Every structure is written in structure tokens, then in C-alpha cells.
Coordinates of C-alpha atoms in Angstrom, one line a residue:
M1 CA 95.4 78.8 100.5
H2 CA 96.4 78.0 97.0
L3 CA 93.5 78.7 94.5
R4 CA 94.3 75.5 92.4
V5 CA 93.9 73.3 95.6
L6 CA 90.7 75.2 96.3
L7 CA 89.1 74.7 93.1
H8 CA 89.9 71.1 93.0
R9 CA 88.1 70.6 96.3
A10 CA 85.0 72.4 94.9
A11 CA 82.0 70.7 93.1
P12 CA 82.7 69.2 89.7
A13 CA 81.5 72.2 87.7
A14 CA 84.0 74.4 89.7
A15 CA 86.8 71.9 89.5
A16 CA 86.6 71.8 85.7
L17 CA 88.0 75.3 85.7
A18 CA 91.0 74.6 88.0
S19 CA 93.4 74.1 85.0
R20 CA 92.9 77.8 84.1
A21 CA 93.5 78.9 87.8
P22 CA 96.8 80.5 88.7
A23 CA 99.2 78.7 90.9
A24 CA 98.6 81.0 93.9
F25 CA 96.2 83.5 95.1
A26 CA 97.9 86.4 96.8
A27 CA 95.5 89.2 96.6
S28 CA 95.8 89.9 100.3
R29 CA 99.6 90.6 99.8
R30 CA 99.3 93.7 97.6
W31 CA 98.3 97.2 98.8
L32 CA 96.2 99.3 96.6
G33 CA 96.4 102.8 95.5
T34 CA 99.1 105.3 96.5
S35 CA 100.6 106.1 100.0
A36 CA 98.4 106.2 103.1
P37 CA 96.4 109.3 103.6
R38 CA 96.6 111.3 106.9
H39 CA 93.0 112.3 107.0
S40 CA 89.5 110.9 106.7
Y41 CA 88.1 112.3 103.4
A42 CA 84.6 112.5 104.6
K43 CA 85.5 114.3 107.8
E44 CA 87.4 116.9 106.0
L45 CA 84.3 117.7 103.9
F46 CA 82.7 119.2 107.1
L47 CA 85.4 121.8 107.1
G48 CA 84.8 122.5 103.4
R49 CA 88.0 120.8 102.3
I50 CA 88.5 118.3 99.5
E51 CA 91.4 116.0 100.3
Q52 CA 92.3 115.1 96.8
K53 CA 95.2 112.7 97.3
I54 CA 92.8 110.4 99.1
V55 CA 90.3 110.0 96.2
F56 CA 92.1 111.0 93.1
P57 CA 93.1 109.2 90.9
F58 CA 90.6 106.3 91.4
P59 CA 92.5 103.4 92.9
E60 CA 93.6 100.5 90.6
V61 CA 94.7 96.9 91.0
S62 CA 97.5 95.3 89.1
Q63 CA 96.6 93.3 86.0
D64 CA 97.9 90.0 87.7
E65 CA 95.7 90.4 90.6
L66 CA 92.8 91.2 88.3
N67 CA 93.5 88.1 86.2
E68 CA 93.5 86.0 89.4
I69 CA 90.4 87.3 91.0
S70 CA 88.6 87.0 87.6
Q71 CA 89.4 83.3 87.4
F72 CA 88.0 82.7 90.9
V73 CA 84.9 85.0 90.2
G74 CA 84.1 83.0 87.1
T75 CA 84.1 79.8 89.1
V76 CA 81.8 81.2 91.8
E77 CA 79.6 82.7 89.2
K78 CA 79.2 79.4 87.4
F79 CA 78.2 77.8 90.6
F80 CA 75.5 80.3 91.4
N81 CA 74.1 80.5 87.9
E82 CA 74.0 76.7 87.5
E83 CA 73.5 75.1 90.9
V84 CA 72.0 77.5 93.3
D85 CA 68.2 77.2 93.2
S86 CA 67.2 80.5 94.7
Q87 CA 63.5 79.9 94.3
K88 CA 63.7 76.6 96.2
I89 CA 65.8 78.4 98.9
D90 CA 63.2 81.0 99.4
R91 CA 60.2 78.6 99.3
E92 CA 61.6 76.1 101.7
G93 CA 63.2 78.6 104.0
K94 CA 66.5 76.8 104.0
I95 CA 69.8 76.6 102.2
P96 CA 70.3 72.9 101.1
D97 CA 73.2 71.1 102.8
D98 CA 74.8 70.3 99.6
T99 CA 74.8 74.0 98.7
L100 CA 76.5 74.9 101.9
E101 CA 79.0 72.2 101.3
T102 CA 79.9 73.6 98.0
L103 CA 80.3 77.1 99.5
R104 CA 82.8 75.5 101.9
R105 CA 84.7 73.8 99.2
L106 CA 84.9 77.1 97.3
G107 CA 86.5 78.7 100.3
L108 CA 83.6 81.2 100.8
F109 CA 83.4 80.8 104.5
G110 CA 87.0 82.2 104.8
I111 CA 87.0 85.0 102.2
Q112 CA 88.8 87.6 104.5
V113 CA 90.4 85.1 107.0
P114 CA 94.3 85.4 106.6
E115 CA 95.9 82.7 104.6
E116 CA 98.0 81.5 107.5
F117 CA 94.8 80.5 109.2
G118 CA 93.5 78.7 106.2
G119 CA 91.4 81.5 104.6
L120 CA 91.5 83.2 101.2
G121 CA 93.0 86.3 102.9
L122 CA 91.2 88.6 100.3
S123 CA 91.7 92.3 100.4
N124 CA 88.6 94.5 100.9
T125 CA 88.5 95.2 97.2
M126 CA 88.6 91.7 96.2
Y127 CA 86.0 90.9 98.9
A128 CA 83.8 93.6 97.3
R129 CA 84.3 92.0 93.9
L130 CA 83.3 88.6 95.1
G131 CA 80.2 90.0 96.9
E132 CA 79.0 91.1 93.5
I133 CA 78.5 87.5 92.5
I134 CA 77.4 86.1 96.0
S135 CA 74.6 88.8 96.0
L136 CA 72.8 86.7 93.3
D137 CA 71.2 84.9 96.2
G138 CA 70.1 87.0 99.3
S139 CA 69.9 84.2 101.5
I140 CA 73.4 83.0 100.9
T141 CA 74.7 86.5 100.9
V142 CA 73.4 87.2 104.5
T143 CA 74.4 83.8 105.7
L144 CA 78.1 84.2 104.5
A145 CA 78.1 87.9 105.7
A146 CA 76.8 87.1 109.2
H147 CA 79.5 84.4 109.4
Q148 CA 82.5 86.6 108.5
A149 CA 81.6 90.2 108.2
I150 CA 80.4 90.3 111.7
G151 CA 80.5 86.6 113.2
L152 CA 84.2 86.0 113.2
K153 CA 85.4 89.5 112.3
G154 CA 86.1 90.5 115.9
I155 CA 88.6 87.6 116.1
I156 CA 90.4 89.0 113.2
L157 CA 90.3 92.6 114.4
V158 CA 91.1 92.2 118.0
G159 CA 91.6 88.6 118.8
S160 CA 94.9 87.4 120.4
E161 CA 97.2 85.1 118.4
E162 CA 96.1 82.2 120.6
Q163 CA 92.4 82.9 119.8
K164 CA 93.1 83.3 116.0
T165 CA 95.0 80.0 115.9
K166 CA 92.3 78.2 117.8
Y167 CA 89.2 79.4 116.1
L168 CA 89.9 80.8 112.6
P169 CA 91.1 77.7 110.7
K170 CA 87.9 75.8 111.4
L171 CA 85.8 79.0 110.7
A172 CA 87.5 79.5 107.4
S173 CA 86.8 76.1 106.2
G174 CA 83.2 76.4 107.2
E175 CA 83.5 73.4 109.7
H176 CA 82.3 76.0 112.2
I177 CA 79.8 78.7 111.4
A178 CA 79.8 82.0 113.4
A179 CA 77.1 84.3 114.6
F180 CA 77.1 87.8 116.0
C181 CA 75.0 88.2 119.2
L182 CA 74.3 91.8 120.1
T183 CA 70.5 92.6 119.7
E184 CA 68.1 91.8 122.6
P185 CA 64.5 92.0 123.0
A186 CA 64.8 95.5 124.7
S187 CA 67.9 96.5 122.9
G188 CA 67.9 97.2 119.3
S189 CA 69.7 100.3 118.0
D190 CA 70.6 101.3 121.4
A191 CA 73.3 98.7 121.8
A192 CA 74.6 100.1 125.2
S193 CA 71.4 99.1 126.8
I194 CA 71.7 95.4 126.6
R195 CA 70.8 93.2 129.6
T196 CA 72.7 90.0 128.9
R197 CA 75.2 89.6 131.9
A198 CA 78.5 87.9 132.3
T199 CA 79.6 87.4 135.9
L200 CA 83.1 86.4 136.9
N201 CA 83.1 83.3 139.2
E202 CA 84.8 83.2 142.6
D203 CA 87.8 81.3 141.2
K204 CA 88.1 84.0 138.5
T205 CA 88.5 81.3 135.8
H206 CA 85.1 81.7 134.1
Y207 CA 82.4 84.1 133.3
I208 CA 78.9 82.9 133.8
L209 CA 76.8 84.1 130.9
N210 CA 73.0 84.6 131.2
G211 CA 70.7 86.4 128.7
T212 CA 68.7 86.3 125.5
K213 CA 69.6 87.6 122.1
V214 CA 67.2 88.1 119.2
W215 CA 67.2 88.0 115.4
I216 CA 70.6 86.3 115.3
T217 CA 71.4 85.4 111.7
N218 CA 73.0 81.8 111.8
G219 CA 71.7 81.5 115.3
G220 CA 70.5 77.9 114.8
L221 CA 73.6 76.9 112.7
A222 CA 76.4 78.4 114.7
T223 CA 78.9 76.6 116.7
I224 CA 80.8 79.8 117.5
F225 CA 79.3 83.1 118.8
T226 CA 80.5 86.5 119.3
V227 CA 78.5 87.6 122.3
F228 CA 78.2 91.0 124.0
A229 CA 77.4 91.1 127.7
K230 CA 77.4 93.5 130.7
T231 CA 80.3 92.9 133.1
E232 CA 81.4 94.7 136.3
V233 CA 84.5 96.7 135.6
I234 CA 86.5 98.6 138.2
D235 CA 87.0 102.1 136.9
S236 CA 90.0 104.3 137.3
D237 CA 88.5 106.1 140.2
G238 CA 87.9 102.7 142.0
S239 CA 84.1 102.6 141.4
V240 CA 82.5 99.5 140.0
K241 CA 80.5 100.1 136.9
D242 CA 78.8 98.0 134.3
K243 CA 80.4 97.9 131.0
I244 CA 79.9 95.7 127.8
T245 CA 82.6 93.0 127.1
A246 CA 82.8 90.8 124.1
F247 CA 83.3 87.1 124.4
I248 CA 84.0 84.1 122.1
V249 CA 81.4 81.4 123.1
E250 CA 81.5 77.9 121.9
R251 CA 78.1 76.1 121.6
D252 CA 79.9 73.2 123.3
F253 CA 80.3 75.3 126.6
G254 CA 76.8 74.2 127.3
G255 CA 73.7 76.2 128.5
I256 CA 73.1 77.4 124.9
T257 CA 69.6 76.9 123.1
H258 CA 68.0 78.4 120.2
G259 CA 64.4 79.1 119.2
K260 CA 62.7 78.0 115.9
P261 CA 63.7 79.9 112.7
E262 CA 61.9 83.0 112.2
D263 CA 59.4 83.2 109.4
K264 CA 60.5 86.3 107.6
L265 CA 59.5 88.7 104.7
G266 CA 62.6 88.2 102.7
I267 CA 66.0 86.4 102.9
R268 CA 63.9 83.5 103.8
G269 CA 66.7 80.8 103.4
S270 CA 68.9 82.5 106.0
N271 CA 68.6 81.0 109.5
T272 CA 67.3 83.8 112.0
C273 CA 66.4 82.9 115.5
E274 CA 66.6 83.7 119.3
V275 CA 69.8 82.4 121.1
H276 CA 69.5 81.8 124.9
F277 CA 72.4 81.5 127.3
E278 CA 71.7 80.0 130.8
N279 CA 74.6 79.7 133.1
T280 CA 76.9 79.3 130.2
R281 CA 80.6 79.0 131.4
V282 CA 83.0 81.1 129.3
P283 CA 86.8 80.8 130.1
V284 CA 88.4 84.2 130.9
E285 CA 90.8 83.5 128.0
N286 CA 87.8 83.8 125.7
V287 CA 87.3 87.6 126.4
L288 CA 87.5 89.3 122.9
G289 CA 89.6 92.5 123.3
E290 CA 89.6 94.1 126.7
V291 CA 87.2 93.6 129.6
G292 CA 84.7 96.4 129.4
G293 CA 85.8 97.3 125.8
G294 CA 83.1 95.4 124.0
F295 CA 81.0 98.4 122.8
K296 CA 84.1 99.6 120.8
V297 CA 84.7 96.1 119.5
A298 CA 81.1 95.8 118.4
M299 CA 81.1 99.2 116.7
N300 CA 84.5 98.4 114.9
I301 CA 83.0 95.1 113.7
L302 CA 79.9 96.7 112.3
N303 CA 81.8 99.7 110.8
S304 CA 84.4 97.5 108.9
G305 CA 81.7 95.4 107.0
R306 CA 79.2 98.0 105.8
F307 CA 81.1 99.1 102.8
S308 CA 80.6 95.9 100.9
M309 CA 76.8 96.3 100.6
G310 CA 77.4 98.7 97.8
S311 CA 79.2 96.2 95.4
A312 CA 76.8 93.5 96.5
V313 CA 73.7 95.6 95.6
A314 CA 75.4 96.9 92.4
G315 CA 75.9 93.3 91.4
M316 CA 72.4 92.5 91.9
L317 CA 71.2 95.6 90.1
K318 CA 73.3 94.9 87.1
K319 CA 71.9 91.4 86.7
L320 CA 68.3 92.9 87.3
I321 CA 68.9 95.5 84.5
E322 CA 69.9 92.7 82.2
W323 CA 66.6 90.8 82.9
T324 CA 64.4 93.9 82.7
A325 CA 66.1 95.2 79.6
D326 CA 65.4 91.9 77.9
Y327 CA 61.8 92.1 78.8
A328 CA 61.4 95.8 77.8
C329 CA 63.0 95.2 74.4
T330 CA 60.7 92.3 73.4
R331 CA 57.5 93.1 75.2
K332 CA 55.1 95.2 73.0
Q333 CA 52.3 97.6 73.9
F334 CA 50.5 99.9 71.4
N335 CA 52.5 98.3 68.7
R336 CA 55.7 99.7 70.2
H337 CA 58.3 97.9 72.5
L338 CA 58.3 99.1 76.1
S339 CA 61.8 100.3 75.5
E340 CA 60.7 103.0 73.2
F341 CA 58.5 104.8 75.9
G342 CA 60.2 107.7 77.7
L343 CA 58.9 106.7 81.2
I344 CA 60.4 103.3 80.8
Q345 CA 63.8 104.7 79.6
E346 CA 63.8 107.0 82.6
K347 CA 63.7 104.0 84.9
F348 CA 66.7 102.2 83.2
A349 CA 68.6 105.5 83.5
L350 CA 67.9 105.6 87.2
M351 CA 68.9 101.9 87.7
A352 CA 72.1 102.4 85.9
Q353 CA 73.0 105.5 87.7
K354 CA 72.2 104.1 91.2
A355 CA 74.3 101.0 90.3
Y356 CA 77.2 103.2 89.0
V357 CA 77.3 105.5 92.1
M358 CA 77.1 102.8 94.6
E359 CA 79.7 100.7 92.9
S360 CA 82.1 103.7 92.6
M361 CA 81.5 104.5 96.4
S362 CA 82.1 100.9 97.5
Y363 CA 85.3 100.4 95.6
L364 CA 86.7 103.7 96.6
T365 CA 86.0 103.0 100.2
A366 CA 87.5 99.5 100.0
A367 CA 90.6 100.9 98.4
M368 CA 91.0 103.4 101.4
M369 CA 90.6 100.4 103.8
D370 CA 93.2 98.4 102.0
R371 CA 95.9 101.1 102.3
P372 CA 98.5 100.6 105.0
G373 CA 97.8 102.8 107.9
F374 CA 94.4 103.5 106.5
P375 CA 92.4 106.3 108.1
D376 CA 89.0 105.8 109.9
C377 CA 86.6 105.0 107.1
S378 CA 83.6 104.4 109.3
I379 CA 81.7 107.4 107.9
E380 CA 82.5 106.4 104.2
A381 CA 81.4 102.8 104.9
A382 CA 78.2 104.1 106.5
M383 CA 77.5 106.3 103.6
V384 CA 77.9 103.4 101.2
K385 CA 75.4 101.3 103.2
V386 CA 72.8 104.1 103.4
F387 CA 72.9 104.9 99.7
S388 CA 73.1 101.4 98.3
S389 CA 70.3 100.0 100.6
E390 CA 67.8 102.7 99.6
G391 CA 69.0 102.6 96.0
A392 CA 68.3 98.8 96.0
W393 CA 64.8 99.3 97.3
Q394 CA 64.1 102.1 94.9
C395 CA 65.4 100.3 91.8
V396 CA 63.9 96.8 92.4
S397 CA 60.6 98.7 92.8
E398 CA 61.0 100.5 89.5
A399 CA 61.9 97.2 87.9
L400 CA 58.7 95.6 89.0
Q401 CA 57.0 98.6 87.5
I402 CA 58.6 97.8 84.2
L403 CA 57.6 94.2 84.4
G404 CA 54.0 94.8 85.4
G405 CA 52.1 91.6 86.5
S406 CA 55.1 89.4 85.8
G407 CA 57.0 91.2 88.4
Y408 CA 54.5 90.5 91.0
M409 CA 54.3 86.8 90.4
K410 CA 56.2 84.1 92.4
D411 CA 57.1 82.2 89.2
Y412 CA 59.8 84.9 88.5
P413 CA 62.6 86.2 90.8
Y414 CA 61.6 89.8 90.9
E415 CA 59.1 89.8 93.8
R416 CA 61.8 87.9 95.9
L417 CA 64.4 90.5 95.1
L418 CA 62.0 93.1 96.4
R419 CA 61.3 91.1 99.6
D420 CA 65.0 90.5 100.1
A421 CA 65.9 94.1 99.5
R422 CA 63.8 95.5 102.3
I423 CA 66.0 94.3 105.2
L424 CA 69.0 96.2 103.8
L425 CA 67.5 99.5 105.2
I426 CA 67.3 97.9 108.7
F427 CA 70.2 95.6 109.5
E428 CA 73.9 96.5 110.1
G429 CA 72.5 99.6 111.6
T430 CA 69.2 101.2 110.6
N431 CA 69.6 104.0 108.0
E432 CA 68.2 106.5 110.5
I433 CA 70.7 105.6 113.1
L434 CA 73.5 105.8 110.5
R435 CA 72.4 109.1 109.4
M436 CA 72.9 110.4 112.8
F437 CA 76.3 108.6 113.1
I438 CA 77.5 110.1 109.9
A439 CA 76.4 113.7 110.8
L440 CA 77.6 113.6 114.4
T441 CA 80.9 112.0 113.7
G442 CA 81.8 114.7 111.1
L443 CA 80.5 117.5 113.3
Q444 CA 82.6 116.1 116.2
H445 CA 85.6 116.4 113.9
A446 CA 84.7 120.0 112.6
G447 CA 83.9 121.0 116.2
R448 CA 87.4 120.1 117.5
I449 CA 89.0 122.1 114.7
L450 CA 86.5 125.2 114.7
T451 CA 86.0 125.5 118.5
A452 CA 88.4 128.4 118.9
R453 CA 86.7 130.4 116.1
V454 CA 83.2 129.7 117.4
N455 CA 84.2 130.7 120.8
E456 CA 85.7 134.0 119.5
L457 CA 82.3 134.7 117.6
K458 CA 80.3 134.0 120.8
R459 CA 82.6 136.3 122.8
G460 CA 82.0 139.0 120.3
N461 CA 85.7 139.2 118.9
V462 CA 85.4 142.2 116.5
M463 CA 88.1 141.0 114.1
V464 CA 86.6 137.6 113.8
I465 CA 83.0 139.0 113.4
M466 CA 84.2 141.4 110.6
E467 CA 86.1 138.6 108.8
T468 CA 83.0 136.4 109.0
I469 CA 80.8 139.3 107.7
G470 CA 83.1 140.0 104.8
Q471 CA 83.1 136.3 103.9
K472 CA 79.3 136.0 103.9
L473 CA 79.0 139.3 101.8
R474 CA 81.4 137.7 99.3
D475 CA 79.5 134.6 99.3
S476 CA 76.2 136.4 98.8
L477 CA 77.7 138.2 95.6
G478 CA 78.3 134.8 94.1
R479 CA 82.1 134.1 94.8
S480 CA 83.9 131.9 92.6
V481 CA 84.8 128.5 94.4
N482 CA 88.0 126.9 93.2
L483 CA 89.2 123.8 95.3
G484 CA 91.6 122.6 92.7
L485 CA 89.7 119.9 90.9
T486 CA 89.8 121.4 87.5
G487 CA 92.2 123.5 85.4
S488 CA 95.6 122.7 84.0
L489 CA 96.6 121.0 87.4
G490 CA 93.3 119.6 88.0
V491 CA 92.4 115.9 88.9
V492 CA 89.1 115.8 87.1
H493 CA 88.9 115.3 83.3
P494 CA 87.6 118.4 81.4
S495 CA 84.6 116.6 80.2
L496 CA 83.5 116.5 83.8
G497 CA 84.5 119.9 84.6
E498 CA 81.1 121.5 85.1
S499 CA 80.2 118.6 87.5
A500 CA 83.5 119.2 89.3
N501 CA 82.6 122.8 89.9
K502 CA 79.3 121.9 91.3
L503 CA 81.0 119.5 93.7
E504 CA 83.5 122.3 94.9
E505 CA 80.6 124.8 95.3
N506 CA 78.6 122.3 97.4
V507 CA 81.6 121.4 99.6
Y508 CA 82.5 125.1 100.2
Y509 CA 79.1 126.0 101.3
F510 CA 78.6 122.9 103.2
G511 CA 81.7 123.7 105.3
K512 CA 80.3 127.2 105.9
T513 CA 77.0 125.8 106.9
V514 CA 78.5 123.5 109.3
E515 CA 80.3 126.3 111.0
T516 CA 77.1 128.5 111.3
L517 CA 75.2 125.3 112.9
L518 CA 77.9 124.7 115.5
L519 CA 77.6 128.3 116.4
R520 CA 73.8 128.3 116.4
F521 CA 73.3 125.0 118.5
G522 CA 76.6 124.1 120.1
K523 CA 76.3 120.8 121.9
T524 CA 72.6 120.7 121.5
I525 CA 72.9 119.9 118.0
V526 CA 72.8 116.2 119.0
E527 CA 69.0 116.7 119.7
E528 CA 68.4 118.2 116.2
Q529 CA 67.7 115.0 114.2
L530 CA 66.1 116.8 111.3
V531 CA 69.1 119.0 110.9
L532 CA 71.5 116.0 111.3
K533 CA 69.6 114.1 108.6
R534 CA 70.0 116.9 106.1
L535 CA 73.6 117.1 106.8
A536 CA 74.0 113.4 106.3
N537 CA 72.1 113.6 103.1
I538 CA 74.4 116.2 101.8
L539 CA 77.5 114.4 102.7
I540 CA 76.3 111.2 101.1
N541 CA 75.8 113.1 97.9
L542 CA 79.1 114.8 98.2
Y543 CA 80.9 111.5 98.5
G544 CA 79.0 110.0 95.6
M545 CA 79.9 112.9 93.5
T546 CA 83.5 112.5 94.4
A547 CA 83.5 108.8 93.7
V548 CA 81.9 109.1 90.2
L549 CA 84.1 112.0 89.2
S550 CA 87.2 110.1 90.1
R551 CA 86.1 106.9 88.5
A552 CA 84.9 108.5 85.2
S553 CA 88.1 110.6 84.9
R554 CA 90.2 107.5 85.2
A555 CA 88.0 105.7 82.6
I556 CA 88.5 108.4 80.1
R557 CA 92.3 108.7 80.7
I558 CA 93.0 105.1 80.4
G559 CA 90.5 104.6 77.6
L560 CA 88.2 102.1 79.2
R561 CA 85.3 100.7 76.9
N562 CA 82.2 102.7 77.1
H563 CA 83.8 105.5 79.1
D564 CA 81.4 108.0 77.4
H565 CA 78.7 106.2 79.1
E566 CA 80.4 106.7 82.4
V567 CA 80.7 110.4 81.8
L568 CA 76.9 110.6 81.1
L569 CA 76.1 108.8 84.3
A570 CA 78.5 110.8 86.4
N571 CA 77.4 114.2 85.0
M572 CA 73.7 113.1 85.5
F573 CA 74.2 112.2 89.1
C574 CA 76.2 115.3 89.9
V575 CA 73.5 117.6 88.6
E576 CA 70.8 116.0 90.6
A577 CA 73.0 115.8 93.8
Y578 CA 73.9 119.4 93.4
V579 CA 70.4 120.5 93.2
Q580 CA 69.4 118.2 96.1
N581 CA 72.3 119.8 98.2
L582 CA 71.3 123.3 97.4
F583 CA 67.7 122.7 98.7
S584 CA 69.1 120.9 101.8
L585 CA 71.4 123.8 102.5
S586 CA 68.6 126.2 102.2
Q587 CA 66.5 124.2 104.6
L588 CA 69.3 124.4 107.1
D589 CA 68.5 128.2 107.4
K590 CA 66.3 128.6 110.4
Y591 CA 64.2 131.1 108.9
A592 CA 64.0 129.8 105.3
P593 CA 60.6 129.2 104.0
E594 CA 61.7 125.7 102.9
N595 CA 62.3 124.7 106.5
M596 CA 59.3 123.0 107.9
D597 CA 60.8 121.5 111.0
E598 CA 58.4 123.0 113.4
Q599 CA 55.4 122.0 111.5
I600 CA 56.7 118.5 111.1
K601 CA 57.3 118.3 114.9
K602 CA 53.9 119.7 115.7
V603 CA 51.9 117.4 113.3
S604 CA 53.8 114.3 114.9
Q605 CA 53.3 115.5 118.4
E606 CA 49.5 115.8 118.0
I607 CA 49.3 112.4 116.2
L608 CA 51.4 110.7 118.9
E609 CA 49.6 112.3 121.8
K610 CA 46.4 110.8 120.5
R611 CA 48.0 107.7 118.9
A612 CA 45.7 108.1 115.9
Y613 CA 45.1 109.9 112.6
L614 CA 43.3 113.1 113.8
C615 CA 41.5 114.6 110.7
A616 CA 37.7 114.3 110.5
H617 CA 36.3 111.8 107.9
P618 CA 35.6 113.8 104.6
L619 CA 32.1 112.8 104.7
E620 CA 31.5 113.9 108.3
R621 CA 29.1 116.9 109.0
T622 CA 28.7 119.3 111.8
S623 CA 24.9 119.5 111.5

């Protein structure tokens, strides 16, 4: 779709900018970065390796592409700043029809739909950039994300050409709105336990769909649903098994009803409700992907969209920093501006650091996904989601602390931002589930590589044992770790050298710890959730360190404005992450005094057994 045409279709305020727009918008036609990497960066960290070519130098876009997206971003930002009434949306629990119509005219319902099907066809990098602006309203962000990041994404990823041709044009224009139907009353994080069923009729022309889905964003607005249901599948051995299949379901197929909109804590303007399917007839040609392959389709959809949360949250935080800084620099207490107090300054440093890290992680991941033949970036995307969602909650809370009573009042946007931010830790995979996914996916990769060595150690191979003992002895004496990030041929700028050395050290010992844990637990490590959580936390820090070192090094080398500020933020984060990683690594030692796993389990077991707080009241007496 041509951007000039798109802008003229928009609201008057947007159309006024059309004369400055380029003739064509071809962001989706350009690949970013260098040649396609062969490995997943995050998975290689589990082996103590840094695959430099994947993450250094930090990816760039061309100046032409940057100019084009900047024109469009300006138009969208003007609309959000001048025409979107977020307070009204939150208060009334509904996005006004005229706002939805302008979103359609701007093409925002088809951001990543390919141009041949009427969408903007944006790359992942440009989608992330646009997400920074859309995030100015949480309800609109969630509505658009549910539509295209998950609702229609399956059609783009695995849909047939016939399915794409039939459905994508109207979805891209916003004439049709999509919803993603996976969660059920008894099935949340455990997607494999869904009970919705699709039964093939006798003529084998239709599936008869029955079941209920809950907490479906856009459930009351959608005309097209991506629905996951159990189907009978004949396995390779001839047995009949229940497996999940994905379907494209039209509301017009009949038998579809929805409940009233849920009254939510935050993102109140987004439509969330139950969706019921009763004897809904779905043509066999509307199977999405393969029969029985629905679980993989669902995971691929969710994995592909998580990365954008980083840029969206960073966009929100940058605006929040502006608002809060203005308050801190004008508000006086004890005859001094709030901005002069050390504890207030600490909060701004925290917010800036979190925004910088999540922004760096998000755009690095987006660039990986944009390369032809890109590797599996599911771990990287999950790490961005976990870090940015928790960073959002922490930073908005700190901003409210700066604002005091004003932050708590509904007359200002801050308390709404806090309520909106809480859902980020829950949807698109809870952070607890994602930490398990991050750790177990990496361990599975490491296990395949290290199996032979681990087996030799278990069998008592003297040579392997002696090699391992020698390695541990050298480590205990404080070996120098050099993975090639610094020095004359290094990819990290000298001003970030110490931080790069910290990253190298953390990566090396992380790899050694992974090997030790595989030897210690074997396959039973899947049950060791406290261990897995620590591994995930370390990996998230390692990826964040990598992203900021790559980005800050580029900023220095090309002379970006305020690059010294970037160096400060990068070095600060790397020092903090390094210390956190050392503590987590020490906790992974079974006999370390820092390891409190058994105490944690005992306390929780005693509480859950009684389903109550057990300690006697402090005023209680025995006589």
C-alpha cells in the first residue's frame, strides 16, 4: 500500500502531512543487518559461547528507510497526541468508533500484513518502531496487538495462499477484526489441556466446533477467530489420539456467541469477554496448518509477537520520564526542587536504564527476526517480554513515588499507566512460564551438545574426569576469560571494555554451571523450577548486557548524539547484571549457604497444607 494514499485516507490531521510523505512505503522489502546467522545467540550462551556475528555490530536500517518510517511515525504520533482521549477510553471502557475508524484509515490494522494483501508489510524492526507510538494508549495497543500479533498472525505464518487471499485483505483494512481463542476456563498456561472439540462430520466436509474460550481480547468485536480445538487424529501406528488443531472461524458460520465485556483492572478500553462455540460448522479448508499441528501453530504465533513488548514499553517509559522529570524540576520541597534529591535522581537513573536495556534487546531481536533464514528467536523474544514487562511495572511504580499524591489521582494518567502495566506480566505467557521455557529450551540445546561428555563423566572416564578437575582448578585460581569481545580485534568499544570483560566472565561460568547441572540432575531438571528460574534470570541479564554493549559501541563509533550517556547506562547495567549473575551462580551450587531452596519448599509446603498463615499472633500467650 502506498503511504501517500494511506495518509490521504486518514483523518484530516493526518492527511495534512501527506505532502511530506514518500511516494512508496517499502520497509518490508529490505533486509536488515548482515548475512543470516546459523545459530541462536541465546542457545549458544548455554554452552558458554558468544556468537559475535549474530549481535555485533548493532543492526542498522538505511537512511531512506528511516526517513520513510519517521514520516509515518510522525503522523501516527500526532493522531495519538491530539485525538486519542485515553482518560475517556479508560473511564467508559470502550474505544470510540471514530477512533477505531481513524486507526483503520491509518492502516494500523494491517501493520505486518504483506503489501500484496493490502497491508503495510512492515518489517519486525519497523513494527517495533511504530509500537513505541501506539503504546501511548494501553487499550488501543492491546486491541491492535490481539488483532494482528496473534489474531491473524497464524494466517500469515502457516496459512495457505487461498486462506491469505480470502482473509488478509479485509483484516488488513480493519473491516474485519481478529481474535485469538486459546484460553479456556480450565486451561490457562497449560494450553495442551484445552477441552474445546472439533468433530469431523460424516461427509468429511466440516468440523463441528463446540466449546468455550475465556478472556478473549476482541472477543466481542471480532468477525474472524483463530480457534484451537481437540480433534481426533490417526497416529503413525494406527491408533487414534486427541491432538490440537487450529481453525480459521468466521462469526458468520453461526453458533458463535460472546459474553458481556469483562470489568478489568487496566486496559479497560479493550474488549475482553468469553466466546462460546455451539455446533459451529467450520469447513475443512479452514484448518490452519496441519490437522493435529495446532499446538505448534499456537506456540509459533505467541513466540513471534513477544519481542515487540520491549519497544512498546520503552516508548511508554520515555514519555513517562518526560512527564515525571518536568514535575521533579518544578516541584519544590524544603526549598529545593525534587530533582536535587539523591533518592529522586536514583529513580530517574533506574527508569532510563530499564528503557535503554529493553529498547536495545527489542530492536536487536527484531533485526534477528528480519534476516533471511533467521534462526529460532523464541528465547530472545521471551526474554524481551519478561524483562520489559517487569521493568514497566517497576518503573511506573517508581514514577508514582516521585509524583506523590498526584500520581494516585485519576485526574492524571499515571495511575492508569500502573493499572495498564500489570497485565504485561500475565498475558502472552506468564513470566513464570516463560522463565521455564527460556531455561528448558536452552538446556535442551546444551544437552544435545554435551550428552556425550556428561555420559563419559557418569561412566567414570578417567581422562574426561581429569580434564574436568583441571578445568575447575584453573577456574578456582581465577583464570582470565577472553571470548574476543575486546582488544585490537574486539567488537566492543574500549570505553565499554570492563563491562565486556564482565559479560565474558559471566558467559564462561554460566556455560560451566549448565554442564554441572545437567550432570547433577539429568532429565529431572525439568522439575527443579527454582534452579530453572535462576538460569533464566542469568540468561536475561546476559542478553541485556550483550544488547547494550553492541548498541553503545555503535553509538560511539558513528558519533550519535549523547553517546556518552549511552555508555553510562550500558556500564551501569552491566555492573548490576554482573553482580546479580554472580549471586545467582553461587545459589546454583547445591551446598552454598546462599541456596535456600529447601527452606523455601518447606515453608510453602507447611502453609499450603494448612492453607493459612501459620505463625502465632505476636500478642498470643501460652499462659
